[in-house]
Amino acid sequence: MKRLFLIPLVSLLGFAFVIPISPSWSAGTLQVTSPNGGEKWETGKKYAIKWVKGNAGATVKIQLLESGNYYKWVVKETKNDGKYVWKIPTTIATGSAYKIKIVSTKNKRVFDKSNENFTITEIVGDGGSISVTKPNGGEKWIATRKYAIKWDKVSAGTHVKIQLLKSGKHSLWVSQKTKNDGKYKWSVPTSVATGSAYKIRVISTSNATVKDLSNSSFTVTNGYCDETLRITKPRGGEIWRVGKQYEIMWCSNSGKSVRIQLITSTSSNPYYFNLVRTINEFTDNDGSYTWKVPNSTPKGSRYFIRIKFWGVTGTDDSERFTIYP
C-alpha cells in the first residue's frame, strides 16, 4: 500500500509566511475615576467627571447611565484629557442608580464606567432651603429710602439674586448677584411705581429651584402718600416726543380708579386751560400708567397732566412739560 506524505507548504517552498497582525484597541486602559460610586451630586451644580486617558485616542464621549441603561448624553465628543466639567441639568430626575460611561469615539470597544452607583439629588420648590423673612407682608416702603431685605440662607449656596415682583410678575432685579449672607440693603428707586402688590423673591444663583417669595404683599410709596393725591411724573421740564412711550406716575392713598387727561394753557392767558385729550377715562389707581404720545399732538411747552379720582374728592396737576415732534 502506498503511503502519501503531506508535506507542509511552507516546507515545500522553503520559507514561512509571516502574517501581519495590525495593532488592536483593548478595553481596560481607559478608566473612570470620578464619579466612581457613593458620590451625591446636585442638579444645577457643576462637577468634574474624571478618568485615566489610557489608549482611547484623541477624543471620547460621555454617557449618563441609570440602572445600567442609557439615560442621556453628557457630551458626544470632548478631548481625551482626563477631565470634563459637567453642570447637571435640573431636568434630570433624582435617583441613586446613576453611573458615568466614557467611550472612545474611534473604537467603541474601548470604554469604562463607574464601578458603583452615585446619586443625583435636587432641592425642590419655593422655600425648600431659603426663606424670605423681610419684607413678608404689610410693610410700607418709601422710594429713595434704604431698607434691609432679609432671608434665612440655609443651603442656597454662596450667592443669591433678588427680584422685585408686582402682582406676581417681574418688575426689576434688586440684585442679580449678592452674597448669601441673609441680608441686603436696598435703596428703593424712584422709578418703582407706587402700589401695594409687591413681593420680594430670593433665588439661589447655583440652583434656580432654591428660592422663596414674600408670604404677602408689601407697599411701595414715594413719600407723598400722606396727601390724597400727588403726581410724581412728569415732574416738570421734561421733553416728551410724539410716538414715544412715557410713564405717568402718581401717589395716592384712596380711590379705586382715576381719570388721566392731557391739558395745556394758552400763551395769552396761562390760567386758561384747554383739554387736549383724555388719555384714559377710567383706569386703576395703581400709581402708574404708560402712555404713547400720539403723533397728532401739537408741539407745545405748556402741557401738564391732570389726574382725578373717580368716586372720591381728589385732583392734581403736574408741573409743565414740553411735547415735541
Coordinates of C-alpha atoms in Angstrom, one line a residue:
M1 CA 0.0 0.0 0.0
K2 CA 1.3 3.4 -1.0
R3 CA 1.6 5.9 1.7
L4 CA 1.1 9.6 1.0
F5 CA 3.1 12.1 3.0
L6 CA 1.6 15.6 3.4
I7 CA 4.4 18.0 3.3
P8 CA 3.6 21.4 4.7
L9 CA 3.6 24.0 2.0
V10 CA 5.9 26.2 3.9
S11 CA 8.5 23.5 4.0
L12 CA 8.0 22.7 0.3
L13 CA 8.5 26.3 -0.7
G14 CA 11.3 26.7 1.7
F15 CA 10.0 29.8 3.5
A16 CA 7.4 30.7 6.0
F17 CA 4.5 33.1 5.6
V18 CA 4.6 36.0 8.0
I19 CA 1.0 37.1 8.7
P20 CA 0.9 40.7 9.7
I21 CA -1.1 41.5 12.8
S22 CA -2.5 45.0 13.0
P23 CA -2.4 46.6 16.4
S24 CA -5.9 46.5 18.1
W25 CA -7.5 48.5 20.8
S26 CA -8.1 46.8 24.1
A27 CA -10.6 47.7 26.7
G28 CA -9.4 48.3 30.2
T29 CA -6.7 51.0 29.8
L30 CA -9.4 53.8 29.9
Q31 CA -10.7 54.1 33.4
V32 CA -13.4 56.3 35.0
T33 CA -12.2 57.6 38.4
S34 CA -15.0 60.1 39.3
P35 CA -17.8 59.6 40.0
N36 CA -17.0 56.0 40.9
G37 CA -19.6 55.2 43.5
G38 CA -21.1 56.8 46.5
E39 CA -21.0 60.4 45.4
K40 CA -24.0 62.7 45.9
W41 CA -24.3 65.3 43.1
E42 CA -27.0 68.0 43.0
T43 CA -28.8 69.3 39.9
G44 CA -27.9 72.8 38.8
K45 CA -24.3 72.5 40.2
K46 CA -21.0 71.8 38.3
Y47 CA -18.9 68.7 38.9
A48 CA -15.7 67.3 37.4
I49 CA -16.0 63.9 35.6
K50 CA -12.5 62.4 35.7
W51 CA -10.8 59.4 34.0
V52 CA -7.5 57.9 33.2
K53 CA -7.0 58.5 29.4
G54 CA -5.4 55.2 28.5
N55 CA -5.5 54.3 24.8
A56 CA -8.9 55.9 24.0
G57 CA -7.5 58.2 21.3
A58 CA -7.8 61.9 20.9
T59 CA -11.5 62.3 21.9
V60 CA -14.2 60.5 23.9
K61 CA -17.9 60.7 24.5
I62 CA -19.6 60.6 27.9
Q63 CA -22.9 59.0 28.8
L64 CA -25.1 59.0 31.9
L65 CA -26.5 55.6 32.7
E66 CA -29.4 54.8 35.0
S67 CA -29.8 51.3 36.3
G68 CA -27.2 50.2 33.7
N69 CA -29.2 51.7 30.8
Y70 CA -28.5 54.8 28.6
Y71 CA -30.2 57.9 30.2
K72 CA -28.7 60.8 28.3
W73 CA -25.5 62.1 26.6
V74 CA -23.4 64.3 28.9
V75 CA -21.3 65.2 25.8
K76 CA -21.0 63.5 22.4
E77 CA -17.4 64.5 21.9
T78 CA -14.7 66.0 24.1
K79 CA -10.9 65.9 24.4
N80 CA -9.5 62.9 26.0
D81 CA -7.7 64.9 28.6
G82 CA -9.0 63.1 31.7
K83 CA -11.5 65.7 32.9
Y84 CA -14.8 67.2 31.9
V85 CA -16.8 69.7 33.9
W86 CA -20.5 69.0 33.8
K87 CA -23.3 71.2 35.0
I88 CA -26.1 68.8 35.9
P89 CA -29.4 69.9 34.2
T90 CA -32.3 70.5 36.6
T91 CA -34.4 68.3 34.3
I92 CA -32.6 65.1 35.4
A93 CA -34.7 63.0 37.8
T94 CA -33.4 62.4 41.2
G95 CA -32.1 58.8 41.8
S96 CA -29.4 56.7 43.3
A97 CA -28.7 54.3 40.4
Y98 CA -26.6 56.5 38.1
K99 CA -23.2 55.7 36.6
I100 CA -21.0 57.5 34.1
K101 CA -19.8 55.7 31.0
I102 CA -16.9 57.0 28.9
V103 CA -16.3 55.6 25.4
S104 CA -13.6 56.2 22.8
T105 CA -15.0 58.0 19.7
K106 CA -12.7 55.9 17.5
N107 CA -13.4 52.5 18.9
K108 CA -16.5 51.7 20.9
R109 CA -14.8 48.7 22.4
V110 CA -12.6 51.0 24.4
F111 CA -14.8 52.2 27.3
D112 CA -15.2 52.2 31.1
K113 CA -17.9 53.1 33.5
S114 CA -18.2 53.9 37.2
N115 CA -17.6 50.9 39.4
E116 CA -20.6 51.7 41.6
N117 CA -23.7 53.9 41.5
F118 CA -23.8 57.5 42.5
T119 CA -26.8 59.7 43.5
I120 CA -28.3 62.8 41.8
T121 CA -30.5 64.9 44.1
E122 CA -32.2 68.3 43.8
I123 CA -33.7 70.8 46.3
V124 CA -37.3 71.2 45.3
G125 CA -39.7 74.1 45.4
D126 CA -40.2 77.6 46.8
G127 CA -38.9 78.0 50.3
G128 CA -37.3 74.5 50.4
S129 CA -33.9 75.7 51.6
I130 CA -34.3 79.5 51.7
S131 CA -36.9 81.6 53.4
V132 CA -37.6 85.4 52.9
T133 CA -38.3 87.0 56.2
K134 CA -38.5 90.7 55.3
P135 CA -40.5 92.1 53.6
N136 CA -43.0 89.4 54.3
G137 CA -46.3 91.3 54.0
G138 CA -47.8 94.5 55.3
E139 CA -44.7 96.7 55.2
K140 CA -44.8 100.2 53.7
W141 CA -41.5 101.2 52.0
I142 CA -40.8 104.7 50.7
A143 CA -38.9 105.4 47.5
T144 CA -35.3 106.8 48.0
R145 CA -35.1 105.2 51.5
K146 CA -32.9 102.2 52.4
Y147 CA -34.4 99.0 53.7
A148 CA -33.0 95.6 54.7
I149 CA -34.2 92.7 52.7
K150 CA -33.7 89.6 54.9
W151 CA -33.8 85.9 54.4
D152 CA -32.8 82.6 56.1
K153 CA -29.9 81.5 53.9
V154 CA -29.9 77.7 54.8
S155 CA -28.5 75.8 51.8
A156 CA -28.8 78.2 48.9
G157 CA -25.1 78.2 48.0
T158 CA -22.7 81.1 48.2
H159 CA -24.7 83.7 46.2
V160 CA -28.3 84.7 45.5
K161 CA -30.2 87.1 43.3
I162 CA -33.1 89.2 44.4
Q163 CA -36.1 90.0 42.4
L164 CA -39.0 92.5 42.9
L165 CA -42.4 91.3 41.7
K166 CA -45.5 93.3 41.2
S167 CA -48.8 91.4 41.0
G168 CA -46.8 88.2 40.6
K169 CA -44.8 89.4 37.6
H170 CA -41.2 90.5 37.3
S171 CA -40.8 94.2 38.0
L172 CA -37.0 94.6 38.3
W173 CA -33.8 92.9 39.6
V174 CA -32.9 94.3 43.0
S175 CA -29.6 92.5 42.6
Q176 CA -28.5 89.8 40.1
K177 CA -25.7 88.6 42.4
T178 CA -25.0 89.1 46.1
K179 CA -23.6 87.1 48.9
N180 CA -25.9 84.6 50.5
D181 CA -25.4 86.2 54.0
G182 CA -29.1 86.7 54.8
K183 CA -29.3 90.5 54.3
Y184 CA -29.2 93.0 51.5
K185 CA -29.7 96.8 51.9
W186 CA -31.8 98.2 49.1
S187 CA -32.5 101.9 48.3
V188 CA -35.9 101.8 46.7
P189 CA -35.6 103.6 43.3
T190 CA -38.0 106.4 42.4
S191 CA -38.7 104.6 39.2
V192 CA -40.7 102.0 41.2
A193 CA -44.4 102.8 40.8
T194 CA -46.4 103.3 43.9
G195 CA -48.6 100.3 44.7
S196 CA -49.5 97.6 47.2
A197 CA -49.0 94.4 45.3
Y198 CA -45.2 94.0 45.7
K199 CA -43.3 90.9 46.8
I200 CA -39.6 90.0 47.0
R201 CA -38.1 86.8 45.7
V202 CA -34.7 85.5 46.6
I203 CA -33.2 82.8 44.3
S204 CA -30.0 80.7 44.6
T205 CA -27.6 81.5 41.7
S206 CA -26.3 77.9 41.7
N207 CA -29.8 76.2 41.7
A208 CA -32.8 78.1 40.4
T209 CA -35.1 75.7 42.2
V210 CA -34.0 77.0 45.5
K211 CA -36.0 80.2 46.1
D212 CA -38.6 81.8 48.2
L213 CA -41.1 84.6 48.0
S214 CA -42.6 87.1 50.5
N215 CA -45.7 85.4 52.1
S216 CA -47.9 88.5 51.5
S217 CA -47.6 91.8 49.6
F218 CA -46.0 95.0 50.8
T219 CA -46.5 98.6 49.6
V220 CA -44.1 101.0 47.9
T221 CA -44.9 104.7 48.2
N222 CA -42.9 107.8 47.2
G223 CA -43.3 109.7 50.5
Y224 CA -46.2 111.9 49.4
C225 CA -48.9 109.5 50.2
D226 CA -49.9 111.3 53.4
E227 CA -51.7 113.6 50.9
T228 CA -54.7 112.5 49.0
L229 CA -53.2 112.6 45.5
R230 CA -49.9 113.9 44.0
I231 CA -48.5 113.4 40.5
T232 CA -44.8 112.5 40.6
K233 CA -44.1 112.1 36.9
P234 CA -43.8 114.2 34.8
R235 CA -42.1 116.4 37.3
G236 CA -41.8 119.4 35.1
G237 CA -39.3 120.5 32.4
E238 CA -39.2 117.2 30.5
I239 CA -39.4 116.9 26.8
W240 CA -41.7 114.2 25.6
R241 CA -41.6 113.3 21.9
V242 CA -44.5 112.2 19.8
G243 CA -44.6 108.4 19.0
K244 CA -42.7 107.6 22.2
Q245 CA -43.9 105.9 25.4
Y246 CA -43.7 107.6 28.8
E247 CA -44.6 106.6 32.3
I248 CA -47.2 108.8 34.1
M249 CA -46.8 108.2 37.9
W250 CA -48.7 109.4 41.0
C251 CA -49.1 108.6 44.6
S252 CA -52.5 108.2 46.3
N253 CA -54.0 106.6 49.3
S254 CA -57.6 106.5 48.4
G255 CA -59.9 105.7 45.4
K256 CA -60.0 102.7 43.2
S257 CA -59.9 104.4 39.8
V258 CA -58.7 107.6 38.2
R259 CA -59.1 109.6 35.0
I260 CA -56.0 110.9 33.3
Q261 CA -56.0 114.0 31.0
L262 CA -53.6 116.0 28.9
I263 CA -54.2 119.7 29.3
T264 CA -52.4 122.9 28.0
S265 CA -52.6 126.5 28.9
T266 CA -52.7 129.3 26.3
S267 CA -49.8 131.8 25.7
S268 CA -52.2 134.8 26.1
N269 CA -53.6 133.6 29.4
P270 CA -51.6 130.9 31.3
Y271 CA -54.5 130.5 33.7
Y272 CA -56.9 129.5 30.9
F273 CA -56.7 125.7 30.3
N274 CA -57.6 123.7 27.2
L275 CA -58.3 120.0 27.4
V276 CA -56.2 118.4 24.7
R277 CA -57.4 114.8 25.2
T278 CA -58.4 112.3 27.8
I279 CA -55.6 109.8 28.0
N280 CA -57.7 107.3 29.9
E281 CA -61.2 107.9 31.2
F282 CA -61.2 105.1 33.7
T283 CA -58.0 103.2 34.9
D284 CA -56.9 101.5 38.0
N285 CA -55.5 103.7 40.8
D286 CA -52.2 101.7 40.9
G287 CA -49.8 104.7 40.7
S288 CA -48.6 104.2 37.1
Y289 CA -49.8 104.4 33.5
T290 CA -47.8 104.0 30.3
W291 CA -48.8 106.4 27.6
K292 CA -47.7 106.6 24.0
V293 CA -47.8 110.3 22.8
P294 CA -50.0 110.4 19.7
N295 CA -48.3 111.7 16.5
S296 CA -51.1 114.2 16.1
T297 CA -50.2 116.0 19.3
P298 CA -49.2 119.6 18.5
K299 CA -45.8 120.9 19.6
G300 CA -46.0 122.9 22.8
S301 CA -44.3 123.8 26.1
R302 CA -47.3 124.4 28.4
Y303 CA -48.6 120.8 28.7
F304 CA -49.4 119.2 32.0
I305 CA -51.1 116.0 33.2
R306 CA -54.3 116.1 35.3
I307 CA -55.4 113.1 37.4
K308 CA -58.8 113.0 39.1
F309 CA -60.2 110.3 41.4
W310 CA -63.5 108.6 40.5
G311 CA -66.0 108.4 43.3
V312 CA -64.0 110.5 45.9
T313 CA -62.6 114.0 46.1
G314 CA -59.1 114.5 44.7
T315 CA -57.4 116.1 41.8
D316 CA -53.8 117.0 41.0
D317 CA -52.0 118.7 38.1
S318 CA -48.4 118.0 37.2
E319 CA -45.8 120.7 36.5
R320 CA -45.5 121.9 32.9
F321 CA -43.5 119.9 30.3
T322 CA -42.9 120.1 26.6
I323 CA -44.2 117.8 23.8
Y324 CA -42.0 117.9 20.7
P325 CA -42.2 116.1 17.3

